[in-house]
mmCIF file of C-alpha atoms and ligand atoms in Angstrom:
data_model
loop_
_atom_site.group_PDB
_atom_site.id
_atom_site.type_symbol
_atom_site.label_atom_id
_atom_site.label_comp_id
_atom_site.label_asym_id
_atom_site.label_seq_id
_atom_site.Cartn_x
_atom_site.Cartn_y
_atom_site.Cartn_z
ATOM 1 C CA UNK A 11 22.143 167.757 -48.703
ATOM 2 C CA UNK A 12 22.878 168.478 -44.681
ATOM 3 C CA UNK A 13 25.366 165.793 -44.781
ATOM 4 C CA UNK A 14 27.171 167.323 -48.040
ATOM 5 C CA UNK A 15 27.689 170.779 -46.419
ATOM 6 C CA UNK A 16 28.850 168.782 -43.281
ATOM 7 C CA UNK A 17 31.498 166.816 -45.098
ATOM 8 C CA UNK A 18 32.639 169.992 -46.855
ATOM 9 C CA UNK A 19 32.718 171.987 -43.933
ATOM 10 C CA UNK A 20 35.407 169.801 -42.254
ATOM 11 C CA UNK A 21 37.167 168.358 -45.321
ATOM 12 C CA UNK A 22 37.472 172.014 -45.295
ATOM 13 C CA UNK A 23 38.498 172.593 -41.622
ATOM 14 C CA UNK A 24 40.268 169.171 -41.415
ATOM 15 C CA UNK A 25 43.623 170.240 -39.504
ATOM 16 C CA UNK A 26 42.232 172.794 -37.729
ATOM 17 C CA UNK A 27 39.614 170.156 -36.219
ATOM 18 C CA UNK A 28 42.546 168.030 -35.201
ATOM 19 C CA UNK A 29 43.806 171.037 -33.069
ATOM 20 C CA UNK A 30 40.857 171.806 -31.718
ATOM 21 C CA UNK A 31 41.076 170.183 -28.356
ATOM 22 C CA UNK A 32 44.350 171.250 -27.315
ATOM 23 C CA UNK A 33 44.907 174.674 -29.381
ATOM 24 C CA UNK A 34 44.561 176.945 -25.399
ATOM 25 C CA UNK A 35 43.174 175.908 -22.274
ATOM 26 C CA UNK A 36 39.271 176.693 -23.025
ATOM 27 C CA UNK A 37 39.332 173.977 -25.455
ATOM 28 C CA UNK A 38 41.482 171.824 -23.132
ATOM 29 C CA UNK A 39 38.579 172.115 -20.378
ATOM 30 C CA UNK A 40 36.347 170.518 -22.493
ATOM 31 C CA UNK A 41 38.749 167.574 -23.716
ATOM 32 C CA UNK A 42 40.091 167.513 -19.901
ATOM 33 C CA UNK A 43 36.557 166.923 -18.794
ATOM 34 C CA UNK A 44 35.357 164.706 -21.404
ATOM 35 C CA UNK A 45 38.384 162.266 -20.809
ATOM 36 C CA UNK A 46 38.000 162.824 -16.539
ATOM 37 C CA UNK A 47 34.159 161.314 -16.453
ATOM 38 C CA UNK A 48 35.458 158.757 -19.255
ATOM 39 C CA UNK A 49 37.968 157.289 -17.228
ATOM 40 C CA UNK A 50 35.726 157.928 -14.294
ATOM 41 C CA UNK A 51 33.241 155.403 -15.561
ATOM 42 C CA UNK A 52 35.530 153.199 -17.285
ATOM 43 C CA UNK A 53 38.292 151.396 -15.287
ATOM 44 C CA UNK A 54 39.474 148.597 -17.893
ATOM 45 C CA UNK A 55 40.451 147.489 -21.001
ATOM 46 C CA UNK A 56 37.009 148.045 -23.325
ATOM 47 C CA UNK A 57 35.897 148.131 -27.122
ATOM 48 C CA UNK A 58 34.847 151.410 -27.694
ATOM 49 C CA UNK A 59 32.782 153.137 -30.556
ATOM 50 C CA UNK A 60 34.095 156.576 -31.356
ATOM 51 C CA UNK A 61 30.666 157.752 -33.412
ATOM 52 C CA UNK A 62 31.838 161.246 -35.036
ATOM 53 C CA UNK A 63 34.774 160.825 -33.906
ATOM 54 C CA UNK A 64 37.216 162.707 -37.019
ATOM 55 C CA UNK A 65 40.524 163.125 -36.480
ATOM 56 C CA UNK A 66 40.623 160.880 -33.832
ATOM 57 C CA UNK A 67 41.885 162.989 -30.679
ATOM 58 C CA UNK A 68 39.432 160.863 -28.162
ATOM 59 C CA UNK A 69 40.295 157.355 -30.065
ATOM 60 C CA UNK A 70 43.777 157.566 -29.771
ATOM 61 C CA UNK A 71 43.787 158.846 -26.333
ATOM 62 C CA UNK A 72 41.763 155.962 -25.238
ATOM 63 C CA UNK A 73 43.687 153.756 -27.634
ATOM 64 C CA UNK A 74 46.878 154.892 -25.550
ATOM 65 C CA UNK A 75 44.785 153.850 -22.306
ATOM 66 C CA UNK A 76 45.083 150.308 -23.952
ATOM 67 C CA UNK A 77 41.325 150.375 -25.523
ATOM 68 C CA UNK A 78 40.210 149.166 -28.473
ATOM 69 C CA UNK A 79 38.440 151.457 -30.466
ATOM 70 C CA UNK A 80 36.470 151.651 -33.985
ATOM 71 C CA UNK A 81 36.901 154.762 -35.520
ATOM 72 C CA UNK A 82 33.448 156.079 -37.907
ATOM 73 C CA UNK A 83 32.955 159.270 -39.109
ATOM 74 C CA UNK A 84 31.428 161.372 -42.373
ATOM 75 C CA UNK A 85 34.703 162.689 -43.215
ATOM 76 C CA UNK A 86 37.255 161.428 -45.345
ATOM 77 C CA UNK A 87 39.732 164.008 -44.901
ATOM 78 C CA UNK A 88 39.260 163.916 -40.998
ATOM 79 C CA UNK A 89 39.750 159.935 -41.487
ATOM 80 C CA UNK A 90 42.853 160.254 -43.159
ATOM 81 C CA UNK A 91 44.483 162.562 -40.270
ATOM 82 C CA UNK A 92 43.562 160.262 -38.187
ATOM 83 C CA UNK A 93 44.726 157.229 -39.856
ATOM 84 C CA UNK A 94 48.516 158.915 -40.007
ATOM 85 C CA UNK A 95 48.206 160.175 -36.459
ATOM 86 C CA UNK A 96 47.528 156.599 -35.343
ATOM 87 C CA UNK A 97 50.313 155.512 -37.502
ATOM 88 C CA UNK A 98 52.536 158.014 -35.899
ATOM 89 C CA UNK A 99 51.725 157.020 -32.250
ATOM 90 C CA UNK A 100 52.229 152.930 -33.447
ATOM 91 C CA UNK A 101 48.836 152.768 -32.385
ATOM 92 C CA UNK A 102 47.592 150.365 -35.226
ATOM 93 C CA UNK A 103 47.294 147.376 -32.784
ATOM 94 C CA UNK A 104 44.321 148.966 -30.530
ATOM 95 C CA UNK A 105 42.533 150.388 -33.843
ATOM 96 C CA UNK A 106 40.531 147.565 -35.531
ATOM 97 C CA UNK A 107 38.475 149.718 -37.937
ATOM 98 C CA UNK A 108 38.622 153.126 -39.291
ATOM 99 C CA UNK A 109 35.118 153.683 -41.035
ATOM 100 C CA UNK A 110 33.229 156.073 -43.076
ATOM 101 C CA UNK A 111 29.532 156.816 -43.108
ATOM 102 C CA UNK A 112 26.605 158.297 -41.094
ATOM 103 C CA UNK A 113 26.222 157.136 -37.615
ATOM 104 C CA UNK A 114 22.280 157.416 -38.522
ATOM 105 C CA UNK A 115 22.634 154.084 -39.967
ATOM 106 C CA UNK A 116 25.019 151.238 -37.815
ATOM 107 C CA UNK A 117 23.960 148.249 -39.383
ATOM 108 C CA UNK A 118 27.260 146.867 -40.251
ATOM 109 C CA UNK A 119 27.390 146.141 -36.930
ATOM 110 C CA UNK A 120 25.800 143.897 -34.439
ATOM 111 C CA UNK A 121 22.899 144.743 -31.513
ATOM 112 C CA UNK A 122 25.029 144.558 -28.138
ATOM 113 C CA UNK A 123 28.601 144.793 -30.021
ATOM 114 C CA UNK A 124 30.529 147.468 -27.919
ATOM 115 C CA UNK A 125 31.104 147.867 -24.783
ATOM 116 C CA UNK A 126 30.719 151.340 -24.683
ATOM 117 C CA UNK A 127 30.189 154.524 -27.312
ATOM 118 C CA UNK A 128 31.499 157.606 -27.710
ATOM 119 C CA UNK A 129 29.603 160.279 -29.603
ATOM 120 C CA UNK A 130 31.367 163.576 -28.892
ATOM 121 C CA UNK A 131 32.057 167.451 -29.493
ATOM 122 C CA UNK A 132 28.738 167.985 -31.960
ATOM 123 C CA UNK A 133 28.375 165.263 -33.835
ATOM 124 C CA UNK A 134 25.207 164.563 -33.062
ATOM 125 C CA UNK A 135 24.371 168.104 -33.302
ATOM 126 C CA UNK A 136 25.183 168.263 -36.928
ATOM 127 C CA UNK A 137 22.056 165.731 -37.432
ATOM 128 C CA UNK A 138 19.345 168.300 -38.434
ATOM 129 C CA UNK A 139 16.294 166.432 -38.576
ATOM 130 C CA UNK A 140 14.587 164.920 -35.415
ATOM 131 C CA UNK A 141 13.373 162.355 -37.119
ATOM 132 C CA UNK A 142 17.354 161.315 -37.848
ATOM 133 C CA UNK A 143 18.576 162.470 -35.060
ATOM 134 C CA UNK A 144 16.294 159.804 -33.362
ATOM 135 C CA UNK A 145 17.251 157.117 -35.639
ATOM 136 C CA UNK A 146 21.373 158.094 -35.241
ATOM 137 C CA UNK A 147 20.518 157.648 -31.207
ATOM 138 C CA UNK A 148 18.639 154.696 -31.453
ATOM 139 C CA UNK A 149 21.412 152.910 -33.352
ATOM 140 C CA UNK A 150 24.026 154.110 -30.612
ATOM 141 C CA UNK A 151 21.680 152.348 -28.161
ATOM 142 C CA UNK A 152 21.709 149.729 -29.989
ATOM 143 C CA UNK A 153 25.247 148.697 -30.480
ATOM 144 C CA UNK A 154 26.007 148.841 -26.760
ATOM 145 C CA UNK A 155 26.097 145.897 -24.533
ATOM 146 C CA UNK A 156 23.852 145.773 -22.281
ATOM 147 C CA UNK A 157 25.298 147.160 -18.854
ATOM 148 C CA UNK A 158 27.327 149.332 -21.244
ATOM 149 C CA UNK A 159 28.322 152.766 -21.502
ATOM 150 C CA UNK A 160 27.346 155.936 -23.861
ATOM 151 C CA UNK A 161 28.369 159.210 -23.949
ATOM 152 C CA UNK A 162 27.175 161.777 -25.766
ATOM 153 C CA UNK A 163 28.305 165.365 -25.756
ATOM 154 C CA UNK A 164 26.234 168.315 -27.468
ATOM 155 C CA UNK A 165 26.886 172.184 -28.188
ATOM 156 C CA UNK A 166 23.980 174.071 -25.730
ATOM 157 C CA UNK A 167 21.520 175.833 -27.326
ATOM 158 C CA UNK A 168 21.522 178.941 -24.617
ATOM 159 C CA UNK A 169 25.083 179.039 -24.450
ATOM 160 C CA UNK A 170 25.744 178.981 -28.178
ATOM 161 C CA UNK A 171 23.037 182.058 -28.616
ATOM 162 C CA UNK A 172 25.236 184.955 -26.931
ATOM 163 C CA UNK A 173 28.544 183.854 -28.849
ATOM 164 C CA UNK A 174 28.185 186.351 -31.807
ATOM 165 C CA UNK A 175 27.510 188.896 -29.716
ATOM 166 C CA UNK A 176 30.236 188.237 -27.522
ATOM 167 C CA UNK A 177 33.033 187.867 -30.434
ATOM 168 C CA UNK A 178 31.315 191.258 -32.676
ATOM 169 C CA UNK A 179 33.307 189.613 -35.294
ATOM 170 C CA UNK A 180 30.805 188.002 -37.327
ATOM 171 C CA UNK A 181 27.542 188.120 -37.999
ATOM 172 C CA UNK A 182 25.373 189.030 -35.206
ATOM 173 C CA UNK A 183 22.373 187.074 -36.620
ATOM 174 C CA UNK A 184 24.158 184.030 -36.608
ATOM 175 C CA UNK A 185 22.680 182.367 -34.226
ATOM 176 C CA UNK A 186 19.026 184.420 -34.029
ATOM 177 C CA UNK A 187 17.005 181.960 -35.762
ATOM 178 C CA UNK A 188 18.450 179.519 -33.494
ATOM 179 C CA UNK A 189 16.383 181.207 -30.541
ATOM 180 C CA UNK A 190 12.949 179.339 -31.887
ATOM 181 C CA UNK A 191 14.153 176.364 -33.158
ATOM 182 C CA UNK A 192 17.398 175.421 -32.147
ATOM 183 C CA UNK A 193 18.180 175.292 -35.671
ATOM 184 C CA UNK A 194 21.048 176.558 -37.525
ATOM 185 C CA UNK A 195 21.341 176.429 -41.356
ATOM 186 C CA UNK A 196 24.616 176.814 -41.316
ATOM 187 C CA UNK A 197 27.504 179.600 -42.162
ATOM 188 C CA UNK A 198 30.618 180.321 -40.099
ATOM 189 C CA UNK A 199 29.855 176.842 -38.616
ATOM 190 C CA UNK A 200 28.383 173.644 -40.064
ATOM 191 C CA UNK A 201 24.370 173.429 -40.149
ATOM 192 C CA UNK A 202 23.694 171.948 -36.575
ATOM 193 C CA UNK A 203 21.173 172.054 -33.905
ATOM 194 C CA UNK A 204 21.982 173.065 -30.737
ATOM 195 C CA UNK A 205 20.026 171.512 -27.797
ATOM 196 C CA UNK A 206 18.264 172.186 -24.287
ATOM 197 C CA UNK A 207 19.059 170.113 -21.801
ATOM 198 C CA UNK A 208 15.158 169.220 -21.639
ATOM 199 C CA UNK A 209 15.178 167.871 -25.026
ATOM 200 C CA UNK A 210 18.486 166.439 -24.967
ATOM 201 C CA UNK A 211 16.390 164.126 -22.325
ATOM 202 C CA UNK A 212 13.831 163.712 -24.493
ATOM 203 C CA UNK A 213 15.363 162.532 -27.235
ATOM 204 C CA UNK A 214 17.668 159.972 -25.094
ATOM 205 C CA UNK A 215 14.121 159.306 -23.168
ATOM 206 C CA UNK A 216 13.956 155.239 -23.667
ATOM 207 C CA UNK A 217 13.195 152.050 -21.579
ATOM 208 C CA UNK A 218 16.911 150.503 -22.431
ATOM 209 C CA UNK A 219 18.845 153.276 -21.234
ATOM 210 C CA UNK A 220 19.559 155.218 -17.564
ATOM 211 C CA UNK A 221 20.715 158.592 -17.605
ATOM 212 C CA UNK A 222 23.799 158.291 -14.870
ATOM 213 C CA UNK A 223 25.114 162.147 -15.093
ATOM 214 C CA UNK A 224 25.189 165.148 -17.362
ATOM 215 C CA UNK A 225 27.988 167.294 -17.657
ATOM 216 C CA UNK A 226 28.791 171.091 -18.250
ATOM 217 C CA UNK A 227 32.234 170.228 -19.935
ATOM 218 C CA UNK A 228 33.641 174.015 -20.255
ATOM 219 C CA UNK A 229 31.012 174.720 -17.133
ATOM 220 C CA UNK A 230 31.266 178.083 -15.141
ATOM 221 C CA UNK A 231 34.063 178.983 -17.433
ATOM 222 C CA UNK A 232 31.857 179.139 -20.564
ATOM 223 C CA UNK A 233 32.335 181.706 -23.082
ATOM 224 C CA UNK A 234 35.262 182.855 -21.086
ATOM 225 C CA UNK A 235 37.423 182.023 -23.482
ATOM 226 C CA UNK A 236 39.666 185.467 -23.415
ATOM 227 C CA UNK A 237 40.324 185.610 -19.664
ATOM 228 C CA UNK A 238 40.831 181.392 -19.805
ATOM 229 C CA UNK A 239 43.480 181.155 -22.164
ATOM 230 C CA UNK A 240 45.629 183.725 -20.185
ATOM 231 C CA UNK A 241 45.766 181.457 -17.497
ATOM 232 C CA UNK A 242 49.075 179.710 -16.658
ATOM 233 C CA UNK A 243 48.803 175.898 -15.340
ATOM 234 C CA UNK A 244 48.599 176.958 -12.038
ATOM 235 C CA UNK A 245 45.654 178.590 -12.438
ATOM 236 C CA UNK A 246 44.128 176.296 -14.818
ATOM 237 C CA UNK A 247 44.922 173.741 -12.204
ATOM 238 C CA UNK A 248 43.787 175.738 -9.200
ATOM 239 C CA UNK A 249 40.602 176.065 -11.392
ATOM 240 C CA UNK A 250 40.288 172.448 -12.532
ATOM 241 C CA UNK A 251 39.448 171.324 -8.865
ATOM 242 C CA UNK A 252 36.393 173.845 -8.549
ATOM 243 C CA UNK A 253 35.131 172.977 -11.974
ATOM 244 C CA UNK A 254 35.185 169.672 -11.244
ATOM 245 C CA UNK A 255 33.206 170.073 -8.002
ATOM 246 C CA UNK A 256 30.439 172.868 -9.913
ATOM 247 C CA UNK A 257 30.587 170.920 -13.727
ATOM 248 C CA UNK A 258 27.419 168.584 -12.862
ATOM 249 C CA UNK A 259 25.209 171.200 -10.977
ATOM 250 C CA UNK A 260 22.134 171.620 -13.380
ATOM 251 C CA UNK A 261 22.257 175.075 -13.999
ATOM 252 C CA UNK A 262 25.986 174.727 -15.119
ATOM 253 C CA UNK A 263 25.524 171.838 -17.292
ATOM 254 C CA UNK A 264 22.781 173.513 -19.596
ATOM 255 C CA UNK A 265 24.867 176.705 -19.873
ATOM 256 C CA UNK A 266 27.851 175.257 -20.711
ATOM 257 C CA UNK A 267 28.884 175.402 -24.480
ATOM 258 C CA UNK A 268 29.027 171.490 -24.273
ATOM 259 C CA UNK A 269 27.181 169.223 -22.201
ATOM 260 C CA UNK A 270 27.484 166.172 -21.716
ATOM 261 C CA UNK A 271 25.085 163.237 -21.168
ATOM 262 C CA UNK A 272 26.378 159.710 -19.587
ATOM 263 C CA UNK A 273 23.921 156.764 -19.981
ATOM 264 C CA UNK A 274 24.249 153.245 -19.102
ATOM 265 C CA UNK A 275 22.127 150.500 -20.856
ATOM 266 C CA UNK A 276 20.156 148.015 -19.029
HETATM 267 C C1 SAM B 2 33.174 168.945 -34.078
HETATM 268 S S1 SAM B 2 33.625 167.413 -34.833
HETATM 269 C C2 SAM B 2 33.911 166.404 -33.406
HETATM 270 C C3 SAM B 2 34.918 165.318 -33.649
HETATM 271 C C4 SAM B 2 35.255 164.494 -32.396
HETATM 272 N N1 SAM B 2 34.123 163.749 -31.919
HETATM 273 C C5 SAM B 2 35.781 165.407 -31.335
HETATM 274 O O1 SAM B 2 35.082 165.673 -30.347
HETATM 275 O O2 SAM B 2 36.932 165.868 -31.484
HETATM 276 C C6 SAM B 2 32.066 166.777 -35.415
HETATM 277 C C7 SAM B 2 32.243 165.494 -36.193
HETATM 278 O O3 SAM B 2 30.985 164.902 -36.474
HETATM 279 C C8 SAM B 2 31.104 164.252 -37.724
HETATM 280 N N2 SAM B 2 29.737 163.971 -38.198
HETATM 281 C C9 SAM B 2 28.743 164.873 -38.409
HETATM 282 N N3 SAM B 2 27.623 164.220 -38.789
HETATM 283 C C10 SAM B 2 27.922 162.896 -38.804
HETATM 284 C C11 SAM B 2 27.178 161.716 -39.123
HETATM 285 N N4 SAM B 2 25.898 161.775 -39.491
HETATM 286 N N5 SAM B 2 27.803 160.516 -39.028
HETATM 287 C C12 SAM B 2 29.104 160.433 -38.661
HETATM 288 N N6 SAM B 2 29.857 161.523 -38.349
HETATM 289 C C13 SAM B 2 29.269 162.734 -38.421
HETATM 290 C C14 SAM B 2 31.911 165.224 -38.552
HETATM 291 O O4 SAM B 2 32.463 164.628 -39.692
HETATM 292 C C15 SAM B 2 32.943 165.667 -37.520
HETATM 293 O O5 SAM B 2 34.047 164.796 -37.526
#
């Protein structure tokens, strides 16, 4: 039923997801960041997994790097965006599969296939139940080569909590329930949970796997969004180099609206 309301909620948001990224420089910080430790960690040519990945703005940047990437996601409409934007960008040669289903279940592919995985901006947070959520990250782990790379990005549970009452727009109960649980059934967003960084650890806690870094991918600037997208490019570049330098400091990373976790396997 989760997954339903998931699928409808971005069939129903489809081209506004494919903005998302790049629509003003808040978004950009995260998509800027994500893409910085990315190429930080990965110097050449790889076959990547991009888990969740919809319309396809991380595969076909790294697919422009020269990668080659699988494409899998829950949506069909967000899969159809992306298969035009790759299209448009003649990118067809460095995309060898653009697949639909639940990352919760990998088994069309092999143990150790990929050299690295991407699972980014809330996917995994749309996984409601532990109990999947632990099965959707135990298949990641398992289709990465050994000595390969995973990352993983996740909406923060403490940041998320303040955002109604910040924007005084919606409903201010939004996000209450979340407070307890982490839960959220669902309503101007898709049903997700939103994490701590504590059991973000937890759930990645396993023998195969090394957490290398975690990252607060909008970092001091969270929730900033109003005075952020006035900035010009000189600002958002003055700012880039102190974010970069703060992003990875522990108490940034958990109260950032995305972190994000880097793991290597053994
Ligand atoms: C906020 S979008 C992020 C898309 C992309 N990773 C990005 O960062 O731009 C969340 C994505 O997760 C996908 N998704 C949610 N649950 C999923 C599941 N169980 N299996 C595969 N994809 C899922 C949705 O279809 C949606 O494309």
């Amino acid at each position: 039923m989760s997954k339903e309301k998931i699928r409808d909620y971005y069939n129903k948001n489809a081209e506004y997801e494919w903005k998302r990224l790049i629509q003003d420089n808040y978004h950009r910080l995260e998509f800027d960041t994500t893409m910085h430790f990315i190429k930080r960690y990965i110097k050449t040519e790889k076959l990547i997994l991009d888990a969740g990945g919809g319309p396809g703005r991380y595969t076909i940047e790294l697919a422009k790097l020269g990668h080659e990437l699988v494409l899998f996601d829950l949506t069909p409409k967000l899969l159809d965006i992306a298969k035009q934007r790759i299209i448009n960008e003649k990118l067809e040669n460095n995309i060898s599969e653009i697949m639909q289903g639940s990352f919760t279940d990998l088994s069309i592919y092999e143990n150790n296939h990929f050299d690295a995985v991407i699972c980014l901006g809330a996917a995994l947070n749309h996984v409601l139940s532990k109990k999947e959520r632990k099965k959707a990250i135990s298949e990641l782990i398992r289709v990465t080569k050994s000595q390969g790379l995973l990352f993983v990005s996740v909406i923060s549970k403490l940041a998320v909590l303040i955002d109604p009452f910040l924007r005084q727009n919606q409903d201010m109960n939004l996000f209450k329930k979340a407070l307890e649980s982490g839960d959220y059934k669902g309503g101007a967003f898709a049903p997700s949970h939103f994490y701590t960084v504590d059991e973000f650890k937890e759930e990645f806690s396993c023998k195969k796997i090394d957490l290398l870094q975690l990252v607060g991918l909008e970092g001091l600037a969270s929730l900033k969004n109003h005075r952020v997208n006035k900035w010009n490019k000189e600002i958002y570049n003055d700012w880039w180099k102190i974010h970069l330098k703060t992003c990875t400091h522990p108490a940034v990373a958990e109260t950032s609206s995305h972190f994000l976790g880097i793991f290597k396997k053994k």
